[in-house]
Amino acid sequence: MPTFLIFKNKQIVSTIRGADQQKLADAVQKLVAEAEADSDGGAVTGGFGEASGTSSDGLMWLGCGLPKGYRDVTGQVDVKGLDLLNSDSEFGNSRTLFDESKPSGLDDKGKAKSSGKEGKKDWVESDTDEQLMLFVPFQSTLKVHTLHITSLPPKASEDSDEEPPLRPKTIQIYSNRAHVLGFEEAEDIQATQSITLRPRDWDEKTGTAKIELRFVKFQNVSSLVIFVVDGDGEGEKVRVDRLRVIGETGEKRELGKLEKIGDHPGE
């Protein structure tokens, strides 16, 4: 099978497998757009940007650049097995977080906007409080290097009495769990890694934070539980628009037979 690699600054920014004329044409158009933007000194729209752009297959929107030597493996998420607790049903669901498209919040600066297909907004908000619990199984074992989390809450408006949702602040990650954890259950289990996001961690243009994991602890991952413990500020709601998983793929696993790996919780 022919494979086409596109480089920028000595790094692969796109991989096209097979003689797909449309994908090749799209790649050429992106390169032309970047070349024109560079010559004009302007911003790139739809190119292979450094801060954000698309995944190696040219389909998945990314809010941050990829670390050298790793790629977007979000396509390995087993969307049928996703489970999300404490999400508001008026907004998107667990699959919304892994949608390939660019978040609508970047188009309308965070104001409510329908995703079009089912009339639902294309982001997730918590329901009764600021906590969210997400179970993410994978189709194959992964080496997970980084998580990208995008959150695009609107700014507070003087014309509205509604309190805007918050960005996540404290996140706990558990690897290789067989199912989603209950909120009380999670408090009794040691997380594989706990992260505290600061305001400066969020990219101003894409609303995306890059969570670098302790790579040695995420070498043979068949699932992740992502627990948003609280939000950054005073409020009762947390908003998450997109999630991306960055790393390496391993062996395919048999779906439906998820087993815990290791002798201790979180291993």
PDB file of C-alpha atoms in Angstrom:
ATOM      1  CA  MET A   1       0.000   0.000   0.000  1.00  0.00           C
ATOM      2  CA  PRO A   2       1.490   3.404  -0.944  1.00  0.00           C
ATOM      3  CA  THR A   3       2.021   5.746   2.000  1.00  0.00           C
ATOM      4  CA  PHE A   4       2.525   9.519   1.748  1.00  0.00           C
ATOM      5  CA  LEU A   5       4.234  11.422   4.570  1.00  0.00           C
ATOM      6  CA  ILE A   6       4.010  15.200   4.921  1.00  0.00           C
ATOM      7  CA  PHE A   7       6.729  16.909   6.939  1.00  0.00           C
ATOM      8  CA  LYS A   8       6.894  20.318   8.573  1.00  0.00           C
ATOM      9  CA  ASN A   9       9.958  21.513  10.484  1.00  0.00           C
ATOM     10  CA  LYS A  10      11.420  17.996  10.221  1.00  0.00           C
ATOM     11  CA  GLN A  11       8.340  16.431  11.871  1.00  0.00           C
ATOM     12  CA  ILE A  12       5.596  14.333  10.310  1.00  0.00           C
ATOM     13  CA  VAL A  13       2.352  16.324  10.421  1.00  0.00           C
ATOM     14  CA  SER A  14       0.205  14.050   8.259  1.00  0.00           C
ATOM     15  CA  THR A  15       0.186  10.476   6.980  1.00  0.00           C
ATOM     16  CA  ILE A  16      -1.972   9.349   4.058  1.00  0.00           C
ATOM     17  CA  ARG A  17      -2.235   5.616   3.469  1.00  0.00           C
ATOM     18  CA  GLY A  18      -3.410   4.336   0.102  1.00  0.00           C
ATOM     19  CA  ALA A  19      -3.928   6.081  -3.218  1.00  0.00           C
ATOM     20  CA  ASP A  20      -6.745   8.320  -2.010  1.00  0.00           C
ATOM     21  CA  GLN A  21      -6.969  11.171  -4.507  1.00  0.00           C
ATOM     22  CA  GLN A  22      -9.283  13.292  -2.326  1.00  0.00           C
ATOM     23  CA  LYS A  23      -7.042  13.098   0.762  1.00  0.00           C
ATOM     24  CA  LEU A  24      -3.988  13.900  -1.350  1.00  0.00           C
ATOM     25  CA  ALA A  25      -5.770  16.877  -2.918  1.00  0.00           C
ATOM     26  CA  ASP A  26      -6.844  18.116   0.534  1.00  0.00           C
ATOM     27  CA  ALA A  27      -3.260  17.783   1.784  1.00  0.00           C
ATOM     28  CA  VAL A  28      -1.946  19.827  -1.152  1.00  0.00           C
ATOM     29  CA  GLN A  29      -4.562  22.520  -0.500  1.00  0.00           C
ATOM     30  CA  LYS A  30      -3.495  22.733   3.145  1.00  0.00           C
ATOM     31  CA  LEU A  31       0.144  23.092   2.130  1.00  0.00           C
ATOM     32  CA  VAL A  32      -0.750  25.826  -0.339  1.00  0.00           C
ATOM     33  CA  ALA A  33      -2.783  27.623   2.358  1.00  0.00           C
ATOM     34  CA  GLU A  34       0.179  27.514   4.739  1.00  0.00           C
ATOM     35  CA  ALA A  35       2.608  28.708   2.082  1.00  0.00           C
ATOM     36  CA  GLU A  36       0.347  31.657   1.225  1.00  0.00           C
ATOM     37  CA  ALA A  37      -0.161  32.504   4.904  1.00  0.00           C
ATOM     38  CA  ASP A  38       3.584  32.374   5.547  1.00  0.00           C
ATOM     39  CA  SER A  39       4.291  34.669   2.636  1.00  0.00           C
ATOM     40  CA  ASP A  40       1.605  37.119   3.798  1.00  0.00           C
ATOM     41  CA  GLY A  41       2.634  36.916   7.442  1.00  0.00           C
ATOM     42  CA  GLY A  42      -0.912  35.904   8.393  1.00  0.00           C
ATOM     43  CA  ALA A  43      -2.515  33.080  10.314  1.00  0.00           C
ATOM     44  CA  VAL A  44      -3.135  29.694   8.781  1.00  0.00           C
ATOM     45  CA  THR A  45      -6.711  28.485   8.333  1.00  0.00           C
ATOM     46  CA  GLY A  46      -7.072  24.772   7.645  1.00  0.00           C
ATOM     47  CA  GLY A  47      -3.344  24.077   7.396  1.00  0.00           C
ATOM     48  CA  PHE A  48      -1.000  21.743   9.308  1.00  0.00           C
ATOM     49  CA  GLY A  49      -0.537  24.232  12.143  1.00  0.00           C
ATOM     50  CA  GLU A  50       1.889  23.696  15.017  1.00  0.00           C
ATOM     51  CA  ALA A  51      -0.458  24.641  17.868  1.00  0.00           C
ATOM     52  CA  SER A  52      -3.514  22.892  16.490  1.00  0.00           C
ATOM     53  CA  GLY A  53      -4.757  21.233  13.332  1.00  0.00           C
ATOM     54  CA  THR A  54      -5.665  17.672  12.394  1.00  0.00           C
ATOM     55  CA  SER A  55      -4.463  14.217  13.341  1.00  0.00           C
ATOM     56  CA  SER A  56      -2.153  12.069  11.234  1.00  0.00           C
ATOM     57  CA  ASP A  57      -5.077  10.670   9.240  1.00  0.00           C
ATOM     58  CA  GLY A  58      -6.212  14.200   8.393  1.00  0.00           C
ATOM     59  CA  LEU A  59      -9.649  13.748  10.009  1.00  0.00           C
ATOM     60  CA  MET A  60      -9.428  14.421  13.756  1.00  0.00           C
ATOM     61  CA  TRP A  61      -9.339  18.016  15.022  1.00  0.00           C
ATOM     62  CA  LEU A  62      -6.512  18.666  17.487  1.00  0.00           C
ATOM     63  CA  GLY A  63      -6.241  21.562  19.934  1.00  0.00           C
ATOM     64  CA  CYS A  64      -2.496  21.122  20.584  1.00  0.00           C
ATOM     65  CA  GLY A  65       0.548  20.004  18.683  1.00  0.00           C
ATOM     66  CA  LEU A  66       1.739  16.406  18.989  1.00  0.00           C
ATOM     67  CA  PRO A  67       4.847  15.483  20.993  1.00  0.00           C
ATOM     68  CA  LYS A  68       7.711  14.237  18.860  1.00  0.00           C
ATOM     69  CA  GLY A  69       7.507  10.522  18.133  1.00  0.00           C
ATOM     70  CA  TYR A  70       3.841  10.111  19.132  1.00  0.00           C
ATOM     71  CA  ARG A  71       0.532  10.363  17.319  1.00  0.00           C
ATOM     72  CA  ASP A  72      -3.154  10.838  17.909  1.00  0.00           C
ATOM     73  CA  VAL A  73      -4.632   7.442  18.898  1.00  0.00           C
ATOM     74  CA  THR A  74      -8.122   8.715  19.753  1.00  0.00           C
ATOM     75  CA  GLY A  75      -9.443   6.495  16.964  1.00  0.00           C
ATOM     76  CA  GLN A  76      -8.712   3.512  19.224  1.00  0.00           C
ATOM     77  CA  VAL A  77     -11.445   4.556  21.675  1.00  0.00           C
ATOM     78  CA  ASP A  78     -14.195   1.921  21.853  1.00  0.00           C
ATOM     79  CA  VAL A  79     -17.099   4.381  21.676  1.00  0.00           C
ATOM     80  CA  LYS A  80     -19.691   1.656  22.303  1.00  0.00           C
ATOM     81  CA  GLY A  81     -18.218   1.044  25.741  1.00  0.00           C
ATOM     82  CA  LEU A  82     -18.002   4.683  26.869  1.00  0.00           C
ATOM     83  CA  ASP A  83     -19.716   5.587  30.130  1.00  0.00           C
ATOM     84  CA  LEU A  84     -20.191   9.090  31.568  1.00  0.00           C
ATOM     85  CA  LEU A  85     -21.641   9.909  34.998  1.00  0.00           C
ATOM     86  CA  ASN A  86     -23.261  13.169  36.163  1.00  0.00           C
ATOM     87  CA  SER A  87     -23.602  14.753  32.727  1.00  0.00           C
ATOM     88  CA  ASP A  88     -26.465  17.130  31.929  1.00  0.00           C
ATOM     89  CA  SER A  89     -28.746  15.493  29.330  1.00  0.00           C
ATOM     90  CA  GLU A  90     -29.429  18.869  27.692  1.00  0.00           C
ATOM     91  CA  PHE A  91     -25.869  18.838  26.360  1.00  0.00           C
ATOM     92  CA  GLY A  92     -23.708  16.299  24.532  1.00  0.00           C
ATOM     93  CA  ASN A  93     -22.886  12.781  25.702  1.00  0.00           C
ATOM     94  CA  SER A  94     -19.689  10.758  26.077  1.00  0.00           C
ATOM     95  CA  ARG A  95     -19.293  10.308  22.310  1.00  0.00           C
ATOM     96  CA  THR A  96     -19.393  14.083  21.856  1.00  0.00           C
ATOM     97  CA  LEU A  97     -16.041  14.351  23.635  1.00  0.00           C
ATOM     98  CA  PHE A  98     -14.345  12.259  20.943  1.00  0.00           C
ATOM     99  CA  ASP A  99     -16.109  13.825  17.961  1.00  0.00           C
ATOM    100  CA  GLU A 100     -13.700  14.407  15.068  1.00  0.00           C
ATOM    101  CA  SER A 101     -14.912  17.920  14.345  1.00  0.00           C
ATOM    102  CA  LYS A 102     -13.674  21.264  15.569  1.00  0.00           C
ATOM    103  CA  PRO A 103     -15.691  22.405  18.621  1.00  0.00           C
ATOM    104  CA  SER A 104     -18.431  24.881  17.791  1.00  0.00           C
ATOM    105  CA  GLY A 105     -17.290  26.951  20.781  1.00  0.00           C
ATOM    106  CA  LEU A 106     -14.324  28.095  18.689  1.00  0.00           C
ATOM    107  CA  ASP A 107     -16.681  29.423  16.024  1.00  0.00           C
ATOM    108  CA  ASP A 108     -19.074  31.348  18.249  1.00  0.00           C
ATOM    109  CA  LYS A 109     -16.784  32.132  21.184  1.00  0.00           C
ATOM    110  CA  GLY A 110     -18.474  29.685  23.502  1.00  0.00           C
ATOM    111  CA  LYS A 111     -22.103  30.699  23.026  1.00  0.00           C
ATOM    112  CA  ALA A 112     -24.716  27.969  22.805  1.00  0.00           C
ATOM    113  CA  LYS A 113     -24.768  26.356  19.397  1.00  0.00           C
ATOM    114  CA  SER A 114     -26.387  23.192  18.150  1.00  0.00           C
ATOM    115  CA  SER A 115     -24.280  20.406  16.707  1.00  0.00           C
ATOM    116  CA  GLY A 116     -26.928  19.936  14.022  1.00  0.00           C
ATOM    117  CA  LYS A 117     -27.474  16.165  14.005  1.00  0.00           C
ATOM    118  CA  GLU A 118     -29.753  15.814  17.034  1.00  0.00           C
ATOM    119  CA  GLY A 119     -30.136  19.426  18.047  1.00  0.00           C
ATOM    120  CA  LYS A 120     -27.811  18.981  21.027  1.00  0.00           C
ATOM    121  CA  LYS A 121     -24.921  21.219  21.920  1.00  0.00           C
ATOM    122  CA  ASP A 122     -21.571  19.696  21.011  1.00  0.00           C
ATOM    123  CA  TRP A 123     -20.003  19.753  24.481  1.00  0.00           C
ATOM    124  CA  VAL A 124     -20.557  18.127  27.868  1.00  0.00           C
ATOM    125  CA  GLU A 125     -21.584  19.887  31.072  1.00  0.00           C
ATOM    126  CA  SER A 126     -21.879  18.387  34.533  1.00  0.00           C
ATOM    127  CA  ASP A 127     -25.314  18.118  36.108  1.00  0.00           C
ATOM    128  CA  THR A 128     -25.818  18.225  39.879  1.00  0.00           C
ATOM    129  CA  ASP A 129     -22.329  19.488  40.765  1.00  0.00           C
ATOM    130  CA  GLU A 130     -18.943  20.136  39.150  1.00  0.00           C
ATOM    131  CA  GLN A 131     -17.803  16.500  38.978  1.00  0.00           C
ATOM    132  CA  LEU A 132     -17.683  14.206  35.945  1.00  0.00           C
ATOM    133  CA  MET A 133     -16.647  10.544  35.746  1.00  0.00           C
ATOM    134  CA  LEU A 134     -15.738   9.130  32.318  1.00  0.00           C
ATOM    135  CA  PHE A 135     -14.882   5.522  31.452  1.00  0.00           C
ATOM    136  CA  VAL A 136     -12.848   5.159  28.225  1.00  0.00           C
ATOM    137  CA  PRO A 137     -12.139   1.623  26.918  1.00  0.00           C
ATOM    138  CA  PHE A 138      -9.802   1.069  23.972  1.00  0.00           C
ATOM    139  CA  GLN A 139      -9.899  -1.319  21.033  1.00  0.00           C
ATOM    140  CA  SER A 140      -6.226  -2.197  21.572  1.00  0.00           C
ATOM    141  CA  THR A 141      -3.665  -1.795  24.310  1.00  0.00           C
ATOM    142  CA  LEU A 142      -2.023   1.625  24.192  1.00  0.00           C
ATOM    143  CA  LYS A 143       1.011   3.462  25.449  1.00  0.00           C
ATOM    144  CA  VAL A 144      -0.538   6.752  26.511  1.00  0.00           C
ATOM    145  CA  HIS A 145       1.799   9.740  26.563  1.00  0.00           C
ATOM    146  CA  THR A 146      -0.524  12.758  26.702  1.00  0.00           C
ATOM    147  CA  LEU A 147      -4.172  13.737  26.978  1.00  0.00           C
ATOM    148  CA  HIS A 148      -5.596  16.855  25.338  1.00  0.00           C
ATOM    149  CA  ILE A 149      -8.654  18.303  27.071  1.00  0.00           C
ATOM    150  CA  THR A 150     -10.580  21.174  25.496  1.00  0.00           C
ATOM    151  CA  SER A 151     -12.912  23.395  27.514  1.00  0.00           C
ATOM    152  CA  LEU A 152     -14.543  26.506  26.051  1.00  0.00           C
ATOM    153  CA  PRO A 153     -16.861  28.054  28.657  1.00  0.00           C
ATOM    154  CA  PRO A 154     -18.368  31.412  27.662  1.00  0.00           C
ATOM    155  CA  LYS A 155     -17.500  34.546  29.570  1.00  0.00           C
ATOM    156  CA  ALA A 156     -19.957  35.768  32.180  1.00  0.00           C
ATOM    157  CA  SER A 157     -22.566  38.116  30.723  1.00  0.00           C
ATOM    158  CA  GLU A 158     -24.165  41.034  32.537  1.00  0.00           C
ATOM    159  CA  ASP A 159     -27.406  40.330  30.643  1.00  0.00           C
ATOM    160  CA  SER A 160     -27.671  36.749  31.937  1.00  0.00           C
ATOM    161  CA  ASP A 161     -28.394  35.486  35.429  1.00  0.00           C
ATOM    162  CA  GLU A 162     -26.923  32.087  34.591  1.00  0.00           C
ATOM    163  CA  GLU A 163     -23.511  31.287  36.006  1.00  0.00           C
ATOM    164  CA  PRO A 164     -21.138  30.108  33.237  1.00  0.00           C
ATOM    165  CA  PRO A 165     -19.600  26.638  33.618  1.00  0.00           C
ATOM    166  CA  LEU A 166     -16.002  26.203  34.745  1.00  0.00           C
ATOM    167  CA  ARG A 167     -12.951  24.620  33.221  1.00  0.00           C
ATOM    168  CA  PRO A 168     -11.704  21.448  34.952  1.00  0.00           C
ATOM    169  CA  LYS A 169      -9.073  22.011  37.619  1.00  0.00           C
ATOM    170  CA  THR A 170      -8.316  18.737  39.433  1.00  0.00           C
ATOM    171  CA  ILE A 171      -8.333  15.548  37.344  1.00  0.00           C
ATOM    172  CA  GLN A 172      -7.624  12.034  38.570  1.00  0.00           C
ATOM    173  CA  ILE A 173      -6.818   9.265  36.087  1.00  0.00           C
ATOM    174  CA  TYR A 174      -7.161   5.539  36.736  1.00  0.00           C
ATOM    175  CA  SER A 175      -5.791   2.995  34.256  1.00  0.00           C
ATOM    176  CA  ASN A 176      -7.061  -0.494  33.376  1.00  0.00           C
ATOM    177  CA  ARG A 177     -10.318  -0.467  35.307  1.00  0.00           C
ATOM    178  CA  ALA A 178     -12.977  -2.928  34.130  1.00  0.00           C
ATOM    179  CA  HIS A 179     -15.802  -0.379  34.363  1.00  0.00           C
ATOM    180  CA  VAL A 180     -16.631   3.178  35.374  1.00  0.00           C
ATOM    181  CA  LEU A 181     -16.007   4.073  39.011  1.00  0.00           C
ATOM    182  CA  GLY A 182     -18.614   5.521  41.328  1.00  0.00           C
ATOM    183  CA  PHE A 183     -17.738   8.895  42.840  1.00  0.00           C
ATOM    184  CA  GLU A 184     -17.451   7.531  46.379  1.00  0.00           C
ATOM    185  CA  GLU A 185     -15.587   4.477  45.094  1.00  0.00           C
ATOM    186  CA  ALA A 186     -13.001   6.683  43.365  1.00  0.00           C
ATOM    187  CA  GLU A 187     -12.220   8.464  46.636  1.00  0.00           C
ATOM    188  CA  ASP A 188     -11.141   5.142  48.161  1.00  0.00           C
ATOM    189  CA  ILE A 189      -8.902   4.104  45.241  1.00  0.00           C
ATOM    190  CA  GLN A 190      -5.472   5.565  44.593  1.00  0.00           C
ATOM    191  CA  ALA A 191      -5.345   7.249  41.200  1.00  0.00           C
ATOM    192  CA  THR A 192      -2.657   6.279  38.726  1.00  0.00           C
ATOM    193  CA  GLN A 193      -2.006  10.004  38.353  1.00  0.00           C
ATOM    194  CA  SER A 194      -3.568  13.183  39.729  1.00  0.00           C
ATOM    195  CA  ILE A 195      -3.278  16.482  37.820  1.00  0.00           C
ATOM    196  CA  THR A 196      -4.017  20.060  38.827  1.00  0.00           C
ATOM    197  CA  LEU A 197      -4.530  22.375  35.862  1.00  0.00           C
ATOM    198  CA  ARG A 198      -3.624  26.046  36.195  1.00  0.00           C
ATOM    199  CA  PRO A 199      -5.053  28.935  34.140  1.00  0.00           C
ATOM    200  CA  ARG A 200      -1.786  29.237  32.177  1.00  0.00           C
ATOM    201  CA  ASP A 201      -2.069  25.589  31.061  1.00  0.00           C
ATOM    202  CA  TRP A 202      -4.956  26.425  28.703  1.00  0.00           C
ATOM    203  CA  ASP A 203      -4.138  27.509  25.157  1.00  0.00           C
ATOM    204  CA  GLU A 204      -5.719  30.919  24.568  1.00  0.00           C
ATOM    205  CA  LYS A 205      -6.698  30.165  20.959  1.00  0.00           C
ATOM    206  CA  THR A 206      -8.027  26.609  21.228  1.00  0.00           C
ATOM    207  CA  GLY A 207      -9.050  26.360  24.891  1.00  0.00           C
ATOM    208  CA  THR A 208      -7.020  23.156  25.160  1.00  0.00           C
ATOM    209  CA  ALA A 209      -4.779  21.950  27.974  1.00  0.00           C
ATOM    210  CA  LYS A 210      -2.049  19.367  27.421  1.00  0.00           C
ATOM    211  CA  ILE A 211      -1.876  16.758  30.209  1.00  0.00           C
ATOM    212  CA  GLU A 212       1.471  14.983  30.101  1.00  0.00           C
ATOM    213  CA  LEU A 213       1.249  11.622  31.862  1.00  0.00           C
ATOM    214  CA  ARG A 214       3.907   9.679  33.734  1.00  0.00           C
ATOM    215  CA  PHE A 215       4.636   7.561  30.681  1.00  0.00           C
ATOM    216  CA  VAL A 216       6.090   4.632  32.650  1.00  0.00           C
ATOM    217  CA  LYS A 217       2.693   4.150  34.356  1.00  0.00           C
ATOM    218  CA  PHE A 218       0.716   4.114  31.110  1.00  0.00           C
ATOM    219  CA  GLN A 219       2.583   1.518  29.056  1.00  0.00           C
ATOM    220  CA  ASN A 220      -0.059  -1.199  28.613  1.00  0.00           C
ATOM    221  CA  VAL A 221      -3.393   0.566  28.847  1.00  0.00           C
ATOM    222  CA  SER A 222      -6.697  -1.055  27.908  1.00  0.00           C
ATOM    223  CA  SER A 223      -8.932   1.571  29.538  1.00  0.00           C
ATOM    224  CA  LEU A 224      -8.879   4.884  31.391  1.00  0.00           C
ATOM    225  CA  VAL A 225     -11.223   6.372  33.952  1.00  0.00           C
ATOM    226  CA  ILE A 226     -11.018  10.177  33.929  1.00  0.00           C
ATOM    227  CA  PHE A 227     -12.424  11.820  37.060  1.00  0.00           C
ATOM    228  CA  VAL A 228     -12.973  15.580  36.970  1.00  0.00           C
ATOM    229  CA  VAL A 229     -12.912  16.350  40.678  1.00  0.00           C
ATOM    230  CA  ASP A 230     -13.603  20.082  40.598  1.00  0.00           C
ATOM    231  CA  GLY A 231     -13.627  23.189  38.449  1.00  0.00           C
ATOM    232  CA  ASP A 232     -11.375  26.222  38.419  1.00  0.00           C
ATOM    233  CA  GLY A 233     -13.396  28.851  40.250  1.00  0.00           C
ATOM    234  CA  GLU A 234     -16.683  29.310  42.054  1.00  0.00           C
ATOM    235  CA  GLY A 235     -19.501  27.449  40.378  1.00  0.00           C
ATOM    236  CA  GLU A 236     -21.481  24.230  40.194  1.00  0.00           C
ATOM    237  CA  LYS A 237     -20.937  23.219  36.555  1.00  0.00           C
ATOM    238  CA  VAL A 238     -17.916  22.052  34.569  1.00  0.00           C
ATOM    239  CA  ARG A 239     -17.682  22.061  30.771  1.00  0.00           C
ATOM    240  CA  VAL A 240     -15.607  19.784  28.532  1.00  0.00           C
ATOM    241  CA  ASP A 241     -15.734  20.095  24.727  1.00  0.00           C
ATOM    242  CA  ARG A 242     -13.206  17.535  23.427  1.00  0.00           C
ATOM    243  CA  LEU A 243     -10.761  14.873  24.575  1.00  0.00           C
ATOM    244  CA  ARG A 244      -7.839  13.470  22.585  1.00  0.00           C
ATOM    245  CA  VAL A 245      -5.506  10.583  23.427  1.00  0.00           C
ATOM    246  CA  ILE A 246      -1.876  10.776  22.280  1.00  0.00           C
ATOM    247  CA  GLY A 247       0.555   7.855  22.325  1.00  0.00           C
ATOM    248  CA  GLU A 248       1.239   4.563  20.570  1.00  0.00           C
ATOM    249  CA  THR A 249      -0.969   1.628  19.633  1.00  0.00           C
ATOM    250  CA  GLY A 250      -0.250  -1.954  20.630  1.00  0.00           C
ATOM    251  CA  GLU A 251      -1.998  -5.290  20.216  1.00  0.00           C
ATOM    252  CA  LYS A 252      -5.710  -5.528  19.463  1.00  0.00           C
ATOM    253  CA  ARG A 253      -7.755  -6.780  22.400  1.00  0.00           C
ATOM    254  CA  GLU A 254     -10.927  -8.841  22.325  1.00  0.00           C
ATOM    255  CA  LEU A 255     -13.749  -6.404  22.987  1.00  0.00           C
ATOM    256  CA  GLY A 256     -15.980  -7.241  25.900  1.00  0.00           C
ATOM    257  CA  LYS A 257     -13.206  -8.949  27.862  1.00  0.00           C
ATOM    258  CA  LEU A 258     -11.572  -6.091  29.716  1.00  0.00           C
ATOM    259  CA  GLU A 259      -9.317  -7.284  32.520  1.00  0.00           C
ATOM    260  CA  LYS A 260      -7.391  -5.421  35.182  1.00  0.00           C
ATOM    261  CA  ILE A 261      -3.632  -5.536  34.685  1.00  0.00           C
ATOM    262  CA  GLY A 262      -1.262  -5.562  37.659  1.00  0.00           C
ATOM    263  CA  ASP A 263      -1.477  -6.460  41.327  1.00  0.00           C
ATOM    264  CA  HIS A 264      -2.214  -3.025  42.719  1.00  0.00           C
ATOM    265  CA  PRO A 265      -5.039  -0.536  42.036  1.00  0.00           C
ATOM    266  CA  GLY A 266      -4.329   1.638  39.021  1.00  0.00           C
ATOM    267  CA  GLU A 267      -1.673  -0.685  37.558  1.00  0.00           C
TER     268      GLU A 267
END
